[in-house]
Short mmCIF file of C-alpha atoms in Angstrom, two decimals:
data_model
loop_
_atom_site.label_atom_id
_atom_site.label_comp_id
_atom_site.label_asym_id
_atom_site.label_seq_id
_atom_site.Cartn_x
_atom_site.Cartn_y
_atom_site.Cartn_z
CA MET A 160 98.15 128.75 197.12
CA ALA A 161 99.09 125.11 196.73
CA LEU A 162 96.54 122.51 195.61
CA THR A 163 93.64 124.37 194.00
CA ASN A 164 90.40 123.37 192.30
CA THR A 165 90.69 123.66 188.52
CA ARG A 166 87.44 125.60 188.44
CA ASP A 167 89.01 128.48 190.37
CA ILE A 168 92.02 128.70 188.05
CA MET A 169 89.90 128.43 184.90
CA ASN A 170 87.35 130.97 186.08
CA LEU A 171 90.08 133.54 186.72
CA ALA A 172 91.66 132.99 183.30
CA ALA A 173 88.33 133.08 181.47
CA ALA A 174 87.22 136.24 183.26
CA ALA A 175 90.52 137.96 182.37
CA GLY A 176 90.44 136.74 178.78
CA ILE A 177 93.91 135.20 179.08
CA GLY A 178 95.38 131.77 178.44
CA GLN A 179 95.98 129.19 181.15
CA GLY A 180 98.79 126.67 180.73
CA ALA A 181 98.05 122.99 181.33
CA PHE A 182 101.13 120.76 181.12
CA ASN A 183 101.42 116.99 181.11
CA VAL A 184 103.06 114.94 183.84
CA ILE A 185 105.31 112.08 182.75
CA HIS A 186 107.04 111.18 186.03
CA LEU A 187 108.13 112.80 189.30
CA GLU A 188 110.89 114.86 187.70
CA THR A 189 108.45 116.49 185.30
CA ILE A 190 106.05 117.21 188.17
CA GLU A 191 108.83 119.04 189.98
CA GLY A 192 110.01 120.87 186.87
CA LEU A 193 106.51 122.02 185.94
CA ILE A 194 105.80 123.34 189.41
CA GLY A 195 109.24 124.95 189.51
CA GLY A 196 108.42 126.80 186.29
CA ALA A 197 105.08 127.98 187.64
CA GLU A 198 106.77 129.20 190.82
CA ALA A 199 109.43 131.02 188.79
CA ALA A 200 106.67 132.80 186.85
CA GLY A 201 104.52 133.31 189.94
CA ARG A 202 101.51 131.97 188.04
CA PRO A 203 98.96 129.16 188.43
CA VAL A 204 99.45 125.91 186.53
CA ILE A 205 97.34 122.87 185.73
CA LEU A 206 99.20 119.54 185.91
CA GLN A 207 97.70 116.88 183.66
CA ILE A 208 97.94 113.11 184.02
CA SER A 209 96.88 111.27 180.89
CA GLU A 210 95.43 107.79 180.60
CA ASN A 211 98.67 106.75 178.89
CA CYS A 212 100.70 108.14 181.80
CA ALA A 213 98.60 106.16 184.26
CA LYS A 214 99.20 102.99 182.25
CA PHE A 215 102.95 103.65 182.18
CA HIS A 216 103.01 103.83 185.98
CA GLY A 217 100.91 100.69 186.40
CA GLY A 218 97.80 102.57 187.47
CA LEU A 219 96.54 106.05 188.23
CA GLU A 220 96.95 106.07 192.01
CA PRO A 221 100.79 106.10 192.30
CA VAL A 222 101.40 108.99 189.91
CA ALA A 223 98.32 110.80 191.22
CA ALA A 224 99.59 110.57 194.79
CA ALA A 225 102.93 112.09 193.79
CA THR A 226 101.32 114.88 191.77
CA LEU A 227 98.80 115.79 194.47
CA ALA A 228 101.51 115.77 197.16
CA ALA A 229 103.77 118.05 195.11
CA ALA A 230 100.86 120.39 194.38
CA ARG A 231 100.12 120.75 198.09
CA ARG A 232 103.69 121.92 198.69
CA ALA A 233 103.73 124.49 195.88
CA SER A 234 103.88 128.24 196.50
CA VAL A 235 101.52 128.98 193.58
CA PRO A 236 98.05 127.57 192.80
CA VAL A 237 98.37 124.12 191.22
CA ALA A 238 95.42 122.08 189.93
CA VAL A 239 95.55 118.37 189.06
CA HIS A 240 93.65 117.22 185.99
CA LEU A 241 92.98 113.87 184.31
CA ASP A 242 93.70 114.25 180.59
CA HIS A 243 92.17 112.29 177.72
CA ALA A 244 90.47 109.52 179.66
CA GLU A 245 88.59 107.23 177.30
CA ASP A 246 88.07 104.74 180.15
CA GLU A 247 84.97 105.80 182.06
CA ALA A 248 86.11 103.96 185.19
CA LEU A 249 89.40 105.88 185.17
CA ALA A 250 87.48 109.17 185.18
CA TYR A 251 85.56 108.07 188.28
CA GLU A 252 88.79 106.95 189.95
CA ALA A 253 90.36 110.37 189.37
CA VAL A 254 87.36 112.08 190.94
CA ASP A 255 87.60 109.79 193.97
CA LEU A 256 91.37 110.37 194.29
CA GLY A 257 90.85 114.12 194.67
CA PHE A 258 91.58 115.54 191.22
CA GLY A 259 90.32 119.07 190.64
CA SER A 260 89.16 118.22 187.13
CA ILE A 261 88.82 115.43 184.62
CA MET A 262 88.65 115.28 180.86
CA TYR A 263 86.43 112.51 179.61
CA ASP A 264 87.23 111.97 175.94
CA GLY A 265 84.25 110.42 174.18
CA ALA A 266 85.19 111.85 170.79
CA HIS A 267 85.73 108.32 169.43
CA PHE A 268 82.01 107.63 169.88
CA GLU A 269 79.20 108.67 167.59
CA TYR A 270 77.67 111.95 168.75
CA GLU A 271 74.70 110.46 170.63
CA GLN A 272 76.85 108.00 172.60
CA ASN A 273 79.41 110.71 173.33
CA VAL A 274 76.62 112.82 174.84
CA GLU A 275 75.23 109.93 176.88
CA VAL A 276 78.51 108.84 178.45
CA THR A 277 79.91 112.34 178.92
CA ALA A 278 76.73 113.46 180.68
CA ARG A 279 76.95 110.46 183.02
CA VAL A 280 80.60 111.20 183.87
CA ALA A 281 79.85 114.90 184.34
CA ALA A 282 77.00 114.17 186.75
CA TYR A 283 79.26 111.97 188.89
CA ALA A 284 82.04 114.56 188.92
CA HIS A 285 79.81 117.56 189.57
CA ALA A 286 78.20 115.85 192.54
CA ARG A 287 81.67 115.80 194.07
CA GLY A 288 82.72 119.32 193.10
CA VAL A 289 84.99 118.31 190.21
CA TYR A 290 85.33 120.38 187.01
CA VAL A 291 84.71 118.52 183.72
CA GLU A 292 86.24 118.95 180.28
CA ALA A 293 85.06 117.07 177.19
CA GLU A 294 85.97 116.94 173.51
CA LEU A 295 83.94 117.39 170.36
CA GLY A 296 85.34 117.25 166.85
CA LYS A 297 88.28 114.87 167.02
CA VAL A 298 91.68 116.53 167.37
CA GLY A 299 94.16 115.09 164.90
CA GLY A 300 97.19 112.99 165.75
CA LYS A 301 95.53 110.62 168.20
CA ASP A 302 96.31 106.99 167.37
CA GLY A 303 99.00 108.18 164.98
CA ALA A 304 96.69 109.78 162.43
CA HIS A 305 96.44 113.44 161.52
CA ALA A 306 93.02 114.77 160.68
CA PRO A 307 93.51 117.91 158.58
CA GLY A 308 90.42 119.95 157.92
CA VAL A 309 88.36 118.49 160.77
CA LEU A 310 86.72 121.33 162.69
CA THR A 311 84.23 121.43 165.55
CA ASP A 312 80.84 122.76 164.46
CA PRO A 313 79.68 125.66 166.71
CA THR A 314 75.99 124.73 166.60
CA GLU A 315 76.72 121.10 167.47
CA ALA A 316 79.14 122.23 170.19
CA ALA A 317 76.49 124.40 171.83
CA ALA A 318 74.01 121.51 171.79
CA PHE A 319 76.64 119.16 173.21
CA VAL A 320 77.49 121.47 176.11
CA ALA A 321 73.81 121.98 176.90
CA ALA A 322 73.14 118.23 176.83
CA THR A 323 76.13 117.17 178.93
CA GLY A 324 76.63 120.09 181.32
CA VAL A 325 80.42 120.08 180.89
CA ASP A 326 82.45 123.02 182.17
CA ALA A 327 84.98 123.32 179.32
CA LEU A 328 85.21 122.00 175.78
CA ALA A 329 88.24 120.85 173.80
CA VAL A 330 87.65 121.68 170.14
CA ALA A 331 89.22 120.80 166.81
CA VAL A 332 90.49 123.97 165.14
CA GLY A 333 93.57 122.78 163.25
CA SER A 334 96.00 121.52 165.89
CA SER A 335 97.27 117.96 166.14
CA HIS A 336 98.71 115.87 168.98
CA ALA A 337 102.36 114.82 169.27
CA MET A 338 103.74 117.27 166.69
CA THR A 339 107.47 117.95 167.04
CA GLU A 340 107.43 120.93 164.64
CA ARG A 341 105.43 124.05 165.52
CA SER A 342 103.78 124.42 162.13
CA ALA A 343 100.06 123.88 162.73
CA ALA A 344 97.77 126.55 161.26
CA LEU A 345 94.78 127.22 163.50
CA ASN A 346 91.44 128.40 162.16
CA LEU A 347 91.06 131.63 164.13
CA LEU A 348 87.66 132.39 162.63
CA ARG A 349 86.32 129.05 163.86
CA ILE A 350 87.72 129.73 167.34
CA ALA A 351 85.87 133.05 167.40
CA GLU A 352 82.68 131.35 166.19
CA LEU A 353 82.94 128.71 168.90
CA LYS A 354 83.63 131.35 171.54
CA ALA A 355 80.49 133.24 170.47
CA ALA A 356 78.37 130.08 170.48
CA LEU A 357 79.45 128.72 173.88
CA ASP A 358 79.32 129.92 177.47
CA VAL A 359 82.14 127.62 178.65
CA PRO A 360 85.92 128.01 178.16
CA LEU A 361 87.54 126.55 175.05
CA VAL A 362 90.51 124.18 175.30
CA LEU A 363 93.31 123.85 172.75
CA HIS A 364 94.84 120.39 172.58
CA GLY A 365 97.93 119.68 170.49
CA SER A 366 99.45 123.07 171.28
CA SER A 367 103.02 121.73 171.01
CA GLY A 368 102.63 121.96 167.24
CA VAL A 369 101.50 125.60 167.32
CA ALA A 370 103.92 128.55 167.15
CA ASP A 371 103.91 131.19 169.88
CA GLU A 372 102.33 133.89 167.75
CA MET A 373 99.54 131.55 166.65
CA ILE A 374 98.80 130.55 170.25
CA VAL A 375 98.63 134.22 171.23
CA ALA A 376 96.21 134.86 168.36
CA ALA A 377 94.13 131.84 169.39
CA ILE A 378 93.84 133.13 172.96
CA ALA A 379 92.80 136.53 171.64
CA ALA A 380 90.17 134.79 169.50
CA GLY A 381 88.73 132.93 172.48
CA MET A 382 90.88 130.03 173.68
CA THR A 383 91.45 129.69 177.44
CA LYS A 384 93.15 126.40 178.41
CA ILE A 385 96.31 125.66 176.45
CA ASN A 386 97.58 122.07 176.71
CA VAL A 387 101.28 121.41 176.12
CA SER A 388 103.14 118.10 176.40
CA THR A 389 105.42 117.12 173.49
CA HIS A 390 107.08 120.55 173.31
CA LEU A 391 108.14 120.37 176.97
CA ASN A 392 109.15 116.72 176.67
CA GLY A 393 111.63 117.88 174.04
CA PHE A 394 113.32 120.27 176.49
CA PHE A 395 113.59 117.51 179.09
CA THR A 396 114.95 114.92 176.68
CA ARG A 397 117.47 117.23 175.01
CA ALA A 398 118.87 118.17 178.42
CA VAL A 399 119.24 114.50 179.37
CA ARG A 400 121.01 113.73 176.08
CA GLU A 401 123.36 116.68 176.50
CA TYR A 402 124.22 115.66 180.05
CA LEU A 403 124.93 112.05 179.07
CA ASP A 404 127.01 113.15 176.08
CA ALA A 405 129.09 115.37 178.36
CA ASN A 406 129.27 112.79 181.17
CA PRO A 407 129.40 109.34 179.54
CA ALA A 408 130.58 107.59 182.71
CA VAL A 409 127.66 108.73 184.90
CA VAL A 410 125.50 105.97 186.40
CA ASP A 411 123.48 107.97 188.94
CA SER A 412 120.19 108.62 187.18
CA ARG A 413 119.49 111.58 189.45
CA LYS A 414 122.23 113.47 187.64
CA TYR A 415 120.73 113.34 184.16
CA LEU A 416 117.08 113.37 185.25
CA GLY A 417 117.93 116.42 187.34
CA ALA A 418 119.27 118.11 184.20
CA GLY A 419 115.98 117.39 182.44
CA ARG A 420 113.98 118.72 185.37
CA THR A 421 116.03 121.91 185.47
CA ALA A 422 115.57 122.46 181.73
CA LEU A 423 111.78 122.53 182.11
CA VAL A 424 111.71 125.45 184.53
CA PRO A 425 112.52 128.42 182.26
CA GLU A 426 110.39 127.17 179.37
CA VAL A 427 107.38 126.52 181.60
CA ALA A 428 107.74 130.00 183.07
CA ARG A 429 108.05 131.50 179.58
CA LEU A 430 104.92 129.73 178.31
CA LEU A 431 102.86 130.73 181.34
CA ASP A 432 103.91 134.34 180.88
CA LEU A 433 103.20 134.16 177.14
CA PHE A 434 99.70 132.77 177.66
CA ALA A 435 98.87 135.20 180.45
CA GLY A 436 100.06 138.13 178.35
CA ALA A 437 97.72 137.23 175.50
CA GLY A 438 94.08 138.13 175.12
CA LYS A 439 92.58 141.06 177.01
CA SER A 440 94.69 141.08 180.18
CA ASP A 441 97.51 143.47 181.01
CA ASN A 442 99.07 140.88 183.36
#
């Protein structure tokens, strides 16, 4: 229980053929709400801190310390992951701070440079027992631009994994970051092709824009790690708005942030159950 290496959580999900939820931290109240949802479901969860989140908090260490401390107190396995780090130094810092995994995102580089830098980051992390995720085939929506039709090539993906030694690969299969409508159409055939070509788990970024039934189909086709951020942020923010609308005189921020935290719990539990019920598992 409590703070767990990402490798252990991912290995269990991959072996069972189910989906594993990975949800993004924004601040302490989301940390608590995400863990509360995992505890309500009785399932493992991966908490993700993005490079943007670290910048918002003035650096990685403060938000990392809070996330790691909360994970240690949890009654279910909780892993802490660095999400979408384009800064190589930030990836090393996360390893040194005790993260169970890091995602180094070199997808903005040309292929050869992506391989070179990702392999260097992976070597540093693996020497310290840290699980490594990378990305190939840019997922749309980053930097405000959608990229319809961009798909990861299975042959190139297999060569990339072999050259870098990464443990999991985020792939472009039709999803897009920061979508507020769940209308993305995933290419299930490409997911199956990638699954057949690779011996590492596949990661779906931009899952907030994907409907439940499509996520379930994607897990059945071969996806393992399912990243969700914007969708859950919506639950938090709507609850805060509703509380402030109903209590316009409130000045204690714990009141409305507490409402947001509480709103996360049932949806996190529902998503974890949904992902774990997909694929080949009877759980």
